[in-house]
Coordinates of C-alpha atoms in Angstrom, one line a residue:
Chain A
M17 CA 21.3 -17.5 -1.2
P18 CA 24.3 -19.6 -0.3
R19 CA 24.1 -20.9 3.3
S20 CA 26.0 -23.1 5.6
P21 CA 24.9 -26.7 5.2
G22 CA 26.8 -28.1 8.2
E23 CA 25.4 -25.4 10.4
A24 CA 21.9 -25.8 9.1
E25 CA 21.6 -29.4 10.3
S26 CA 22.6 -28.8 13.8
A27 CA 20.8 -25.5 14.2
P28 CA 17.1 -26.0 14.6
R29 CA 15.5 -22.7 15.4
P30 CA 16.5 -19.4 17.1
P31 CA 16.6 -19.7 20.8
E32 CA 13.3 -18.9 22.5
S33 CA 13.4 -15.5 24.1
Q34 CA 13.9 -15.8 27.8
T35 CA 11.0 -13.4 28.4
M36 CA 8.7 -15.3 26.1
S37 CA 8.8 -18.5 28.2
G38 CA 7.5 -17.2 31.5
P39 CA 4.4 -15.0 32.1
P40 CA 4.7 -11.6 30.5
A41 CA 7.1 -9.7 32.7
G42 CA 7.2 -6.3 30.9
I43 CA 10.1 -4.3 29.7
E44 CA 11.4 -3.8 33.3
E45 CA 12.2 -7.5 33.6
M46 CA 14.2 -7.7 30.4
H47 CA 17.9 -8.5 30.6
A48 CA 20.4 -8.3 27.7
T49 CA 22.0 -11.8 27.5
R50 CA 22.4 -12.7 23.8
H51 CA 25.5 -12.3 21.8
V52 CA 25.4 -11.6 18.1
R53 CA 28.4 -12.8 16.1
L54 CA 28.9 -12.0 12.4
E55 CA 31.3 -14.5 10.8
D56 CA 32.7 -13.9 7.3
L57 CA 29.6 -11.9 6.4
N58 CA 29.3 -10.8 2.7
A59 CA 26.4 -8.9 1.2
Y60 CA 25.6 -7.9 -2.3
Y61 CA 23.2 -5.8 -4.4
G62 CA 23.3 -7.6 -7.7
S63 CA 27.0 -7.4 -8.7
N64 CA 27.8 -4.7 -6.1
H65 CA 29.7 -6.2 -3.2
A66 CA 28.5 -4.0 -0.4
V67 CA 29.8 -5.9 2.7
K68 CA 33.1 -7.8 2.5
D69 CA 34.1 -10.6 4.9
V70 CA 33.0 -8.9 8.1
N71 CA 33.7 -10.5 11.5
L72 CA 32.2 -8.6 14.4
S73 CA 30.4 -9.2 17.7
F74 CA 27.6 -7.3 19.5
E75 CA 28.0 -8.0 23.2
P76 CA 25.1 -8.0 25.6
G77 CA 25.0 -5.0 28.0
R78 CA 27.3 -3.0 25.7
V79 CA 26.3 -0.7 22.9
T80 CA 28.1 -1.3 19.7
A81 CA 28.3 1.6 17.3
I82 CA 29.1 1.2 13.6
I83 CA 30.6 4.3 12.0
G84 CA 31.9 5.1 8.6
P85 CA 31.3 7.3 5.6
S86 CA 28.1 7.2 3.6
G87 CA 27.8 4.1 1.4
C88 CA 30.4 2.1 3.4
G89 CA 27.9 -0.8 4.0
K90 CA 27.2 -0.2 7.6
S91 CA 23.4 -0.2 7.2
T92 CA 23.5 -3.1 4.9
M93 CA 25.5 -5.0 7.4
V94 CA 23.0 -4.6 10.3
R95 CA 20.2 -5.3 7.9
C96 CA 21.7 -8.7 7.4
V97 CA 21.3 -9.5 11.1
N98 CA 17.5 -9.4 11.0
R99 CA 17.5 -10.5 7.3
M100 CA 15.8 -7.4 6.1
H101 CA 18.6 -7.2 3.5
E102 CA 17.1 -10.0 1.5
E103 CA 13.8 -8.0 1.1
I104 CA 15.5 -5.8 -1.4
P105 CA 15.2 -7.1 -5.0
G106 CA 18.5 -8.5 -6.3
A107 CA 20.1 -8.4 -2.8
R108 CA 21.8 -11.5 -1.3
S109 CA 24.3 -12.4 1.4
D110 CA 26.5 -15.2 2.6
G111 CA 28.4 -16.0 5.8
H112 CA 27.0 -16.5 9.2
V113 CA 25.1 -14.4 11.7
L114 CA 25.0 -16.2 15.0
L115 CA 22.6 -15.4 17.8
D116 CA 24.3 -17.2 20.6
D117 CA 25.0 -20.5 18.9
V118 CA 22.2 -20.4 16.2
D119 CA 22.9 -19.3 12.6
L120 CA 20.1 -16.9 11.7
H121 CA 21.0 -17.4 8.0
A122 CA 20.7 -21.2 8.1
S123 CA 18.2 -22.5 5.6
N124 CA 15.9 -24.1 8.2
V125 CA 15.6 -20.9 10.3
D126 CA 12.3 -19.1 9.9
V127 CA 12.8 -15.5 8.9
V128 CA 9.6 -14.2 10.7
S129 CA 10.9 -15.8 13.9
V130 CA 14.3 -14.1 13.5
R131 CA 12.6 -10.7 13.2
R132 CA 10.6 -11.3 16.4
L133 CA 13.9 -11.8 18.3
V134 CA 15.9 -9.1 16.5
G135 CA 14.0 -5.8 16.5
M136 CA 14.9 -2.8 14.3
V137 CA 14.5 1.0 14.4
F138 CA 14.9 2.8 11.1
Q139 CA 16.5 6.0 9.9
K140 CA 13.2 7.8 9.4
P141 CA 10.5 7.3 12.0
N142 CA 7.9 5.0 10.4
P143 CA 4.9 4.6 12.6
F144 CA 2.1 2.8 10.9
P145 CA 0.3 5.6 9.1
T146 CA -3.3 4.7 9.9
M147 CA -2.9 3.6 13.5
S148 CA -3.3 5.2 16.8
I149 CA -0.4 5.5 19.3
S150 CA -1.4 2.4 21.3
D151 CA -2.2 0.3 18.1
N152 CA 1.2 1.1 16.8
V153 CA 2.8 -0.4 19.9
A154 CA 0.3 -3.3 20.0
S155 CA 0.8 -4.3 16.3
G156 CA 3.8 -6.5 17.0
L157 CA 2.1 -8.1 20.0
R158 CA -0.9 -8.9 17.7
F159 CA 1.5 -10.6 15.2
T160 CA 2.8 -12.9 18.0
G161 CA -0.7 -13.7 19.2
T162 CA -0.5 -12.0 22.6
P163 CA -3.7 -12.5 24.5
R164 CA -6.0 -9.5 24.2
G165 CA -6.1 -9.0 28.0
E166 CA -2.4 -8.5 28.2
I167 CA -2.0 -6.1 25.4
S168 CA -2.8 -2.8 27.2
D169 CA -0.4 -3.6 30.1
R170 CA 2.4 -4.4 27.6
V171 CA 1.7 -1.3 25.6
E172 CA 2.1 0.8 28.7
S173 CA 5.3 -1.1 29.7
A174 CA 6.8 -0.6 26.2
L175 CA 5.9 3.1 26.1
E176 CA 7.5 3.5 29.6
G177 CA 10.5 1.6 28.4
A178 CA 10.8 4.1 25.5
G179 CA 10.4 7.1 27.8
L180 CA 7.2 8.1 26.0
W181 CA 4.4 7.1 28.4
N182 CA 4.1 10.4 30.3
E183 CA 3.9 12.3 27.1
V184 CA 1.2 10.2 25.4
K185 CA -0.8 8.5 28.2
D186 CA -3.7 10.9 27.8
R187 CA -4.0 10.5 24.0
L188 CA -3.2 6.8 23.4
S189 CA -6.0 6.6 20.8
S190 CA -4.9 9.6 18.7
P191 CA -2.9 9.0 15.5
G192 CA 0.8 8.1 15.8
M193 CA 1.6 10.4 12.9
G194 CA 0.4 13.3 15.0
L195 CA 3.5 13.1 17.3
S196 CA 6.6 15.1 16.8
G197 CA 9.5 13.5 14.9
G198 CA 11.4 12.6 18.1
Q199 CA 8.2 11.2 19.7
Q200 CA 7.5 9.2 16.6
Q201 CA 11.0 7.7 16.7
R202 CA 10.5 6.8 20.4
L203 CA 7.1 5.3 19.4
C204 CA 8.9 3.1 16.9
I205 CA 11.4 2.1 19.7
A206 CA 8.4 1.2 21.9
R207 CA 6.9 -0.8 19.1
A208 CA 10.1 -2.8 18.7
L209 CA 10.5 -3.2 22.5
A210 CA 6.9 -4.4 23.0
V211 CA 7.6 -7.8 21.5
E212 CA 10.6 -8.0 24.0
P213 CA 13.3 -8.8 21.5
D214 CA 16.8 -10.1 22.4
V215 CA 18.6 -7.7 20.1
L216 CA 17.7 -4.1 18.9
L217 CA 19.3 -2.8 15.7
M218 CA 19.2 1.0 15.2
D219 CA 19.9 2.2 11.7
E220 CA 20.9 5.9 12.1
P221 CA 17.9 6.5 14.4
C222 CA 18.6 10.2 15.0
S223 CA 19.5 11.3 11.5
A224 CA 16.0 12.9 11.0
L225 CA 15.8 14.4 14.5
D226 CA 16.7 17.7 16.1
P227 CA 19.4 17.9 18.8
V228 CA 17.0 17.8 21.8
A229 CA 15.1 14.8 20.4
T230 CA 18.5 13.2 19.6
L231 CA 19.7 13.6 23.2
K232 CA 16.5 11.9 24.5
I233 CA 17.1 8.9 22.2
E234 CA 20.7 8.7 23.3
E235 CA 19.7 8.7 27.0
L236 CA 17.2 6.0 26.2
I237 CA 19.9 3.9 24.5
G238 CA 21.9 4.2 27.7
Q239 CA 19.0 2.8 29.8
L240 CA 18.0 0.1 27.3
K241 CA 21.5 -1.5 26.9
E242 CA 21.0 -3.5 30.1
K243 CA 17.7 -4.9 28.7
V244 CA 18.6 -5.7 25.1
T245 CA 21.7 -6.2 23.1
I246 CA 22.1 -3.0 21.0
A247 CA 23.9 -2.2 17.8
I248 CA 23.6 1.4 16.4
V249 CA 24.6 2.6 13.0
T250 CA 25.5 6.2 13.0
H251 CA 27.2 8.7 10.7
N252 CA 27.7 11.0 13.7
M253 CA 31.0 10.3 15.4
Q254 CA 30.1 12.4 18.5
Q255 CA 27.0 10.3 18.9
A256 CA 29.1 7.1 18.8
G257 CA 31.4 8.7 21.4
R258 CA 28.4 9.5 23.7
V259 CA 26.4 6.2 23.5
A260 CA 28.7 3.4 22.5
D261 CA 31.0 1.1 24.6
T262 CA 32.4 -0.5 21.5
T263 CA 32.9 1.2 18.1
A264 CA 33.5 -0.4 14.7
F265 CA 34.7 1.5 11.8
M266 CA 33.8 0.5 8.2
L267 CA 35.2 1.7 4.9
D268 CA 34.2 0.5 1.4
G269 CA 32.4 -2.6 2.8
E270 CA 35.3 -3.7 4.9
L271 CA 35.5 -3.7 8.7
I272 CA 38.7 -1.7 9.3
E273 CA 38.9 -1.7 13.0
V274 CA 36.8 -2.4 16.1
G275 CA 37.6 -1.6 19.7
P276 CA 36.6 0.2 22.9
T277 CA 35.1 3.6 21.9
D278 CA 37.7 5.6 23.9
K279 CA 40.6 3.9 22.1
M280 CA 39.0 4.2 18.7
F281 CA 38.7 8.0 19.1
T282 CA 42.1 8.6 20.7
T283 CA 44.6 5.9 19.7
P284 CA 43.2 3.8 16.9
D285 CA 45.5 1.1 15.4
D286 CA 44.7 1.8 11.8
D287 CA 45.7 5.1 10.0
R288 CA 42.4 5.2 8.1
T289 CA 40.4 5.1 11.4
E290 CA 42.5 7.9 12.7
Q291 CA 42.0 10.0 9.6
Y292 CA 38.2 9.4 9.7
V293 CA 37.7 10.1 13.4
T294 CA 39.8 13.3 13.1
G295 CA 37.7 14.5 10.2
K296 CA 40.3 14.1 7.4
F297 CA 37.7 12.5 5.2
G298 CA 34.0 11.3 5.2
Chain B
M12 CA 24.9 59.2 -23.2
T13 CA 26.4 55.8 -23.8
T14 CA 23.4 54.0 -22.3
E15 CA 21.0 55.9 -24.6
S16 CA 22.9 55.2 -27.7
A17 CA 23.1 51.5 -26.7
A18 CA 19.3 51.4 -26.1
A19 CA 18.7 53.0 -29.5
S20 CA 20.8 50.4 -31.3
L21 CA 19.3 47.5 -29.4
G22 CA 15.7 48.7 -29.8
P23 CA 15.0 47.1 -33.2
A24 CA 16.7 43.8 -32.2
L25 CA 14.5 43.5 -29.1
S26 CA 11.2 44.6 -30.6
G27 CA 10.6 41.1 -32.1
R28 CA 9.8 42.4 -35.6
R29 CA 12.7 40.5 -37.0
R30 CA 11.1 37.2 -36.1
G31 CA 8.9 35.5 -38.7
I32 CA 5.1 35.7 -38.4
L33 CA 4.6 32.1 -37.4
D34 CA 7.4 32.4 -34.9
R35 CA 5.9 35.6 -33.4
F36 CA 2.3 34.3 -33.1
G37 CA 2.9 30.6 -32.5
D38 CA 2.5 30.8 -28.8
R39 CA -0.7 32.8 -29.1
G40 CA -2.1 30.3 -31.7
L41 CA -1.2 27.3 -29.5
Y42 CA -3.0 29.0 -26.6
L43 CA -6.1 29.6 -28.6
I44 CA -6.2 26.1 -30.2
T45 CA -5.8 24.4 -26.8
L46 CA -8.3 26.8 -25.2
A47 CA -10.9 25.9 -27.9
A48 CA -10.3 22.2 -27.2
A49 CA -10.8 22.7 -23.5
I50 CA -13.9 24.8 -23.9
G51 CA -15.3 22.4 -26.5
S52 CA -15.4 19.5 -23.9
V53 CA -17.1 21.7 -21.4
V54 CA -19.6 22.9 -24.0
I55 CA -20.3 19.4 -25.2
L56 CA -20.9 18.2 -21.7
G57 CA -23.2 21.1 -20.9
G58 CA -25.1 20.8 -24.2
L59 CA -25.5 17.0 -23.8
T60 CA -26.9 17.5 -20.3
Y61 CA -29.2 20.2 -21.5
K62 CA -30.5 18.2 -24.5
V63 CA -31.1 15.0 -22.4
I64 CA -33.0 17.0 -19.8
D65 CA -34.9 18.9 -22.4
E66 CA -36.0 15.7 -24.2
A67 CA -37.0 14.2 -20.8
S68 CA -38.9 17.3 -19.6
S69 CA -42.3 16.2 -20.7
A70 CA -41.8 12.7 -19.1
I71 CA -40.4 14.3 -15.9
S72 CA -43.4 16.6 -15.6
S73 CA -46.0 14.0 -16.3
Y74 CA -44.6 11.1 -14.3
G75 CA -42.6 12.9 -11.7
L76 CA -40.7 10.8 -9.1
G77 CA -43.4 8.2 -9.4
F78 CA -41.5 7.1 -12.5
L79 CA -38.9 5.5 -10.2
T80 CA -41.4 3.3 -8.4
T81 CA -43.8 2.3 -11.1
S82 CA -43.2 -0.9 -12.9
N83 CA -44.9 -1.2 -16.3
W84 CA -43.3 0.0 -19.6
D85 CA -46.2 0.2 -22.0
P86 CA -45.6 2.4 -25.1
V87 CA -49.0 1.5 -26.5
H88 CA -50.9 2.9 -23.6
E89 CA -48.3 5.5 -23.0
Q90 CA -47.6 4.3 -19.4
F91 CA -44.0 4.3 -18.3
G92 CA -42.3 3.3 -15.1
A93 CA -38.6 2.6 -14.5
A94 CA -38.7 0.4 -11.4
Q95 CA -38.0 -2.9 -13.2
L96 CA -35.2 -1.3 -15.2
L97 CA -33.6 0.3 -12.3
Y98 CA -33.8 -3.0 -10.4
G99 CA -32.1 -4.7 -13.3
T100 CA -29.4 -2.0 -13.3
A101 CA -28.9 -2.1 -9.5
V102 CA -28.7 -5.9 -9.2
S103 CA -26.4 -6.4 -12.2
S104 CA -24.1 -3.5 -11.1
F105 CA -23.9 -4.3 -7.4
G106 CA -23.7 -8.0 -8.1
A107 CA -20.8 -7.3 -10.5
L108 CA -19.0 -5.2 -7.9
L109 CA -19.5 -7.8 -5.2
L110 CA -17.6 -10.2 -7.4
A111 CA -15.1 -7.7 -8.9
T112 CA -14.0 -6.0 -5.7
P113 CA -12.4 -9.0 -3.9
L114 CA -11.0 -10.2 -7.3
S115 CA -9.5 -6.9 -8.1
I116 CA -7.9 -6.5 -4.7
A117 CA -6.5 -10.0 -5.0
I118 CA -5.0 -9.2 -8.4
A119 CA -3.6 -5.9 -7.2
L120 CA -2.0 -7.4 -4.1
F121 CA -0.5 -10.2 -6.2
L122 CA 1.0 -7.7 -8.6
T123 CA 2.4 -5.3 -6.1
E124 CA 3.4 -7.5 -3.1
L125 CA 3.6 -11.2 -4.0
A126 CA 4.3 -11.9 -7.7
P127 CA 8.0 -12.4 -8.7
R128 CA 9.2 -9.0 -9.9
G129 CA 9.8 -10.0 -13.5
T130 CA 6.2 -11.2 -14.0
R131 CA 4.5 -8.1 -12.5
T132 CA 4.4 -5.8 -15.5
P133 CA 3.5 -8.4 -18.1
I134 CA 0.6 -9.7 -16.0
A135 CA -0.6 -6.1 -15.2
T136 CA -0.5 -5.3 -19.0
L137 CA -2.6 -8.4 -19.8
V138 CA -5.2 -7.5 -17.1
E139 CA -5.4 -4.0 -18.5
L140 CA -5.8 -5.4 -22.1
L141 CA -9.0 -7.0 -20.8
A142 CA -10.4 -3.4 -20.5
G143 CA -9.7 -2.9 -24.2
I144 CA -12.0 -5.7 -25.5
P145 CA -15.0 -4.0 -27.2
S146 CA -18.1 -4.7 -25.0
V147 CA -20.0 -6.0 -28.0
I148 CA -17.5 -8.8 -28.3
L149 CA -17.8 -9.7 -24.6
G150 CA -21.5 -9.7 -25.1
L151 CA -21.2 -12.1 -28.1
W152 CA -19.0 -14.3 -26.0
G153 CA -21.6 -14.1 -23.3
I154 CA -24.3 -15.4 -25.7
L155 CA -22.2 -18.1 -27.5
V156 CA -20.1 -19.5 -24.7
L157 CA -21.0 -18.2 -21.2
G158 CA -24.8 -18.5 -21.6
P159 CA -24.9 -22.2 -22.6
A160 CA -22.3 -23.0 -19.9
M161 CA -24.5 -21.1 -17.4
Q162 CA -27.6 -23.0 -18.3
S163 CA -26.1 -26.5 -18.4
T164 CA -23.5 -26.4 -15.6
I165 CA -22.9 -23.3 -13.6
E166 CA -26.4 -22.3 -12.6
P167 CA -27.5 -25.9 -11.6
A168 CA -24.3 -26.2 -9.6
L169 CA -25.0 -22.9 -7.8
H170 CA -28.6 -23.9 -7.2
S171 CA -27.6 -27.2 -5.6
A172 CA -24.8 -25.6 -3.5
L173 CA -26.6 -22.5 -2.3
G174 CA -30.3 -22.9 -3.2
W175 CA -31.2 -24.5 0.2
I176 CA -30.0 -21.5 2.3
P177 CA -33.0 -19.4 3.6
V178 CA -33.3 -16.0 1.9
I179 CA -30.0 -16.1 0.0
G180 CA -31.1 -19.4 -1.6
S181 CA -34.0 -17.6 -3.5
L182 CA -31.3 -15.7 -5.5
F183 CA -30.3 -19.1 -7.0
G184 CA -33.7 -20.5 -8.0
G185 CA -34.4 -23.6 -9.9
E186 CA -34.9 -22.2 -13.4
Y187 CA -31.9 -21.9 -15.7
G188 CA -31.5 -19.9 -18.9
I189 CA -28.9 -18.8 -21.5
V190 CA -29.7 -15.2 -20.7
G191 CA -30.5 -13.6 -17.4
L192 CA -29.3 -11.3 -14.6
F193 CA -26.5 -13.7 -13.6
P194 CA -24.8 -13.8 -17.0
A195 CA -25.0 -10.0 -17.0
I196 CA -23.4 -9.9 -13.6
V197 CA -20.5 -12.1 -14.8
I198 CA -20.0 -10.0 -18.0
L199 CA -20.0 -6.8 -16.0
T200 CA -17.5 -8.3 -13.6
I201 CA -15.2 -9.1 -16.4
M202 CA -15.6 -5.5 -17.6
T203 CA -15.0 -3.8 -14.3
V204 CA -12.1 -6.0 -12.9
P205 CA -9.4 -4.4 -15.2
I206 CA -10.4 -0.9 -14.2
V207 CA -10.8 -1.5 -10.5
S208 CA -7.7 -3.7 -10.3
S209 CA -5.4 -1.3 -12.1
L210 CA -6.5 1.6 -10.0
T211 CA -6.1 -0.4 -6.8
R212 CA -2.7 -1.5 -7.9
E213 CA -1.7 2.2 -8.4
I214 CA -3.0 2.9 -4.9
F215 CA -1.0 0.1 -3.4
T216 CA 2.2 1.4 -4.9
T217 CA 1.6 4.7 -3.0
V218 CA 1.9 2.9 0.4
P219 CA 5.1 4.2 2.1
P220 CA 7.8 1.5 1.7
T221 CA 9.2 2.5 5.1
A222 CA 5.9 1.5 6.8
K223 CA 5.9 -1.8 5.0
E224 CA 9.5 -2.4 6.0
G225 CA 8.5 -1.6 9.6
A226 CA 5.9 -4.3 9.7
L227 CA 8.2 -6.9 8.2
A228 CA 11.0 -5.9 10.6
L229 CA 8.6 -6.3 13.5
G230 CA 8.2 -10.0 12.7
G231 CA 5.0 -9.6 10.5
T232 CA 4.4 -12.2 7.8
R233 CA 3.6 -10.8 4.4
W234 CA -0.1 -11.1 5.0
E235 CA 0.2 -9.4 8.4
M236 CA 2.1 -6.6 6.7
I237 CA -0.7 -6.3 4.1
K238 CA -3.3 -6.3 6.8
T239 CA -1.5 -3.8 9.1
V240 CA -0.2 -1.3 6.5
V241 CA -1.2 -1.8 2.9
L242 CA -5.0 -2.3 3.2
P243 CA -5.8 0.3 5.9
Y244 CA -3.7 2.9 4.1
S245 CA -5.4 2.1 0.8
R246 CA -8.9 1.9 2.0
P247 CA -10.3 5.2 0.7
G248 CA -8.5 4.7 -2.6
I249 CA -10.0 1.2 -3.0
V250 CA -13.5 2.7 -2.3
A251 CA -12.8 5.3 -5.0
A252 CA -11.7 2.6 -7.5
V253 CA -14.9 0.6 -6.8
M254 CA -17.0 3.8 -7.3
L255 CA -15.5 4.3 -10.7
G256 CA -16.1 0.7 -11.5
L257 CA -19.7 1.1 -10.4
G258 CA -20.0 4.1 -12.8
R259 CA -18.8 1.9 -15.6
A260 CA -21.2 -1.0 -14.7
V261 CA -24.2 1.2 -14.4
G262 CA -23.7 2.8 -17.8
E263 CA -22.8 -0.3 -19.8
A264 CA -25.6 -0.9 -22.3
I265 CA -24.5 -3.1 -25.2
A266 CA -22.9 -6.2 -23.5
V267 CA -25.6 -6.1 -20.9
S268 CA -28.5 -6.0 -23.4
Q269 CA -27.0 -8.9 -25.2
V270 CA -27.0 -11.3 -22.2
I271 CA -29.6 -9.9 -19.7
G272 CA -32.6 -11.2 -21.6
G273 CA -34.4 -7.9 -22.3
A274 CA -37.5 -8.8 -20.2
P275 CA -38.1 -6.2 -17.5
G276 CA -39.0 -7.7 -14.2
I277 CA -38.4 -7.7 -10.5
H278 CA -37.6 -11.1 -9.1
A279 CA -35.1 -12.5 -6.6
N280 CA -34.0 -15.4 -8.9
L281 CA -30.8 -14.2 -10.6
F282 CA -31.1 -16.9 -13.3
L283 CA -34.2 -15.2 -14.8
P284 CA -34.1 -12.6 -17.6
A285 CA -34.4 -8.9 -16.7
Q286 CA -33.6 -5.6 -18.3
S287 CA -31.3 -2.7 -17.2
A288 CA -32.0 1.0 -17.7
A289 CA -29.0 1.4 -20.1
G290 CA -30.0 -1.8 -21.9
Q291 CA -33.5 -0.5 -22.3
I292 CA -32.3 2.8 -23.9
A293 CA -30.0 1.0 -26.3
A294 CA -32.7 -1.5 -27.3
Q295 CA -35.7 0.8 -27.7
Y296 CA -34.5 4.3 -28.7
L297 CA -34.5 3.7 -32.4
G298 CA -38.2 2.7 -32.7
A299 CA -39.5 5.0 -30.0
T300 CA -41.8 8.0 -30.7
G301 CA -43.1 10.9 -28.6
P302 CA -43.8 9.9 -25.0
A303 CA -41.7 6.8 -25.3
T304 CA -38.7 8.9 -26.4
A305 CA -39.3 11.2 -23.4
A306 CA -39.5 8.3 -21.0
L307 CA -36.2 6.9 -22.4
A308 CA -34.6 10.3 -22.0
Y309 CA -35.9 10.4 -18.4
L310 CA -34.0 7.1 -17.9
A311 CA -30.9 8.7 -19.4
V312 CA -31.2 11.6 -17.0
I313 CA -31.2 9.2 -14.1
L314 CA -28.2 7.3 -15.5
L315 CA -26.3 10.6 -16.1
L316 CA -27.1 11.7 -12.5
L317 CA -25.9 8.4 -11.1
S318 CA -22.6 8.5 -13.0
V319 CA -22.0 12.1 -11.9
V320 CA -22.6 11.1 -8.3
F321 CA -20.3 8.1 -8.5
N322 CA -17.5 10.0 -10.2
A323 CA -17.7 12.9 -7.8
M324 CA -17.5 10.6 -4.8
A325 CA -14.6 8.8 -6.3
R326 CA -12.8 12.1 -7.0
I327 CA -13.3 13.4 -3.5
L328 CA -11.9 10.1 -2.1
V329 CA -8.9 10.2 -4.5
R330 CA -8.2 13.8 -3.4
A331 CA -8.2 12.8 0.2
V332 CA -5.7 10.0 -0.5
Q333 CA -3.4 12.3 -2.5
Q334 CA -3.4 14.9 0.3
R335 CA -2.5 12.3 2.8
A336 CA 0.2 10.9 0.6
S337 CA 1.8 14.3 0.3
Q338 CA 1.9 14.7 4.1
T339 CA 3.9 11.6 4.7

């Protein structure tokens, strides 16, 4: 994968999470501080050029929604941020993804460390199939070597952060797969929050959920945006309107337009954006 | 009126009489042929079981369950006991699985999660080809190549490395031979690894990719992903694969009888010769008469029972895995 040689030498490692340095503070003490900047990002599947020269920022404290028709490259683009894109056989990318001032795509950056700072929630809820509710949330903490004594407190804090604690506190040891779809997705959000990431990527997190469960996740996003920098991919324009401060519109792998959500849905600059948000295509 | 006349004119066309004989009765014939084949396999299994039990009946009634715990096998004085042979079977099979299980899991993990994609299928094919080697050839290799190497190098090395450990050390005693339990264990390991590893590989491919992705996205290393998702999800399936491997190891006669030494005995030292139940049947059935035949048939009944039990357990576990896979 082509990387940036100049950047690589000056960029040692991703910045340590502010919450990692001190004693475990829990989700309540998290604050969104990190910027994510995509610079000239390109992504490919073999010869298919899926993301083309994208430049985009995710600001802390503001939710950025990425909208666009199916296959426009929006999921691929966010998967480049935590470098999950490169897990797919034949996939590659070039350009820069900066977390504050560190290029996450630099050759000397450790991919496992990147994913501990940039969490992800997937389209379909994917709790670990053999694990209990609390073990699901604890799994990331076990990866990072969190002391055994702290785990149960941090599991509780993460489940509270994901708005699930009151629903599951009496059955923490029952299987995660036994929850409803919406609860499973909030369990996955809790699992991502437990390691206290700086950034949370959400790849169509509500596409498999009913309207009530969707509403709960959207409320949760509103609460979490102060704690962690959030980018959400959605095919649902109403959802972008409800949760996002900034909206980016993609078409055929290109970033067409980005701006404040109100403006994007009322007076966009580009005709294609207007046609998409008014339902003329997609 | 019009409908009646239409029915009258269509009647001959729809009766099927205009089709040729083969065309008309082909489906019926196909059904009967395939039915006969299916029934045939059931009849053969039933007949085989009946015949073996029938042959063994005199031995079963005269020795009873004491057959399992008595040691001597003396056709001259018509005294038969299977304890030494069952010991040989148990030690060689379990020893083989002790070696084959971790090896098979490692091969399967390498081929599903770690190997470069282009090399996965060729390596898997080669491993499965190992299962196609006739067991008599493996046995010959055991006598000509493995046995001498065991005697001169491997067994002395194991003795000096492990022989001093209390209890376990007695398995690796100070007498070395070309034939014995240990070469039998190694040959059975080579025979079971292809089966167990290819089944395990298939089980690993049923692990939901979304769960594996979840573990990686959470900052898990490849090993943490395997430990968190792949192995726990596959556990019942791996046990089933090992059970099927055990069935294969318990029943293998030819290769084992070539390398195990053919001398029934119960001793901790793996380097000494022994005999397995299947090996005993293969080696002695031709010359046996009367009570000796019945005693060998009794051994066969025991082996048949063991293989049915292992297969049934494996099947139950596989069904459990399939049901869970269909839920997610």
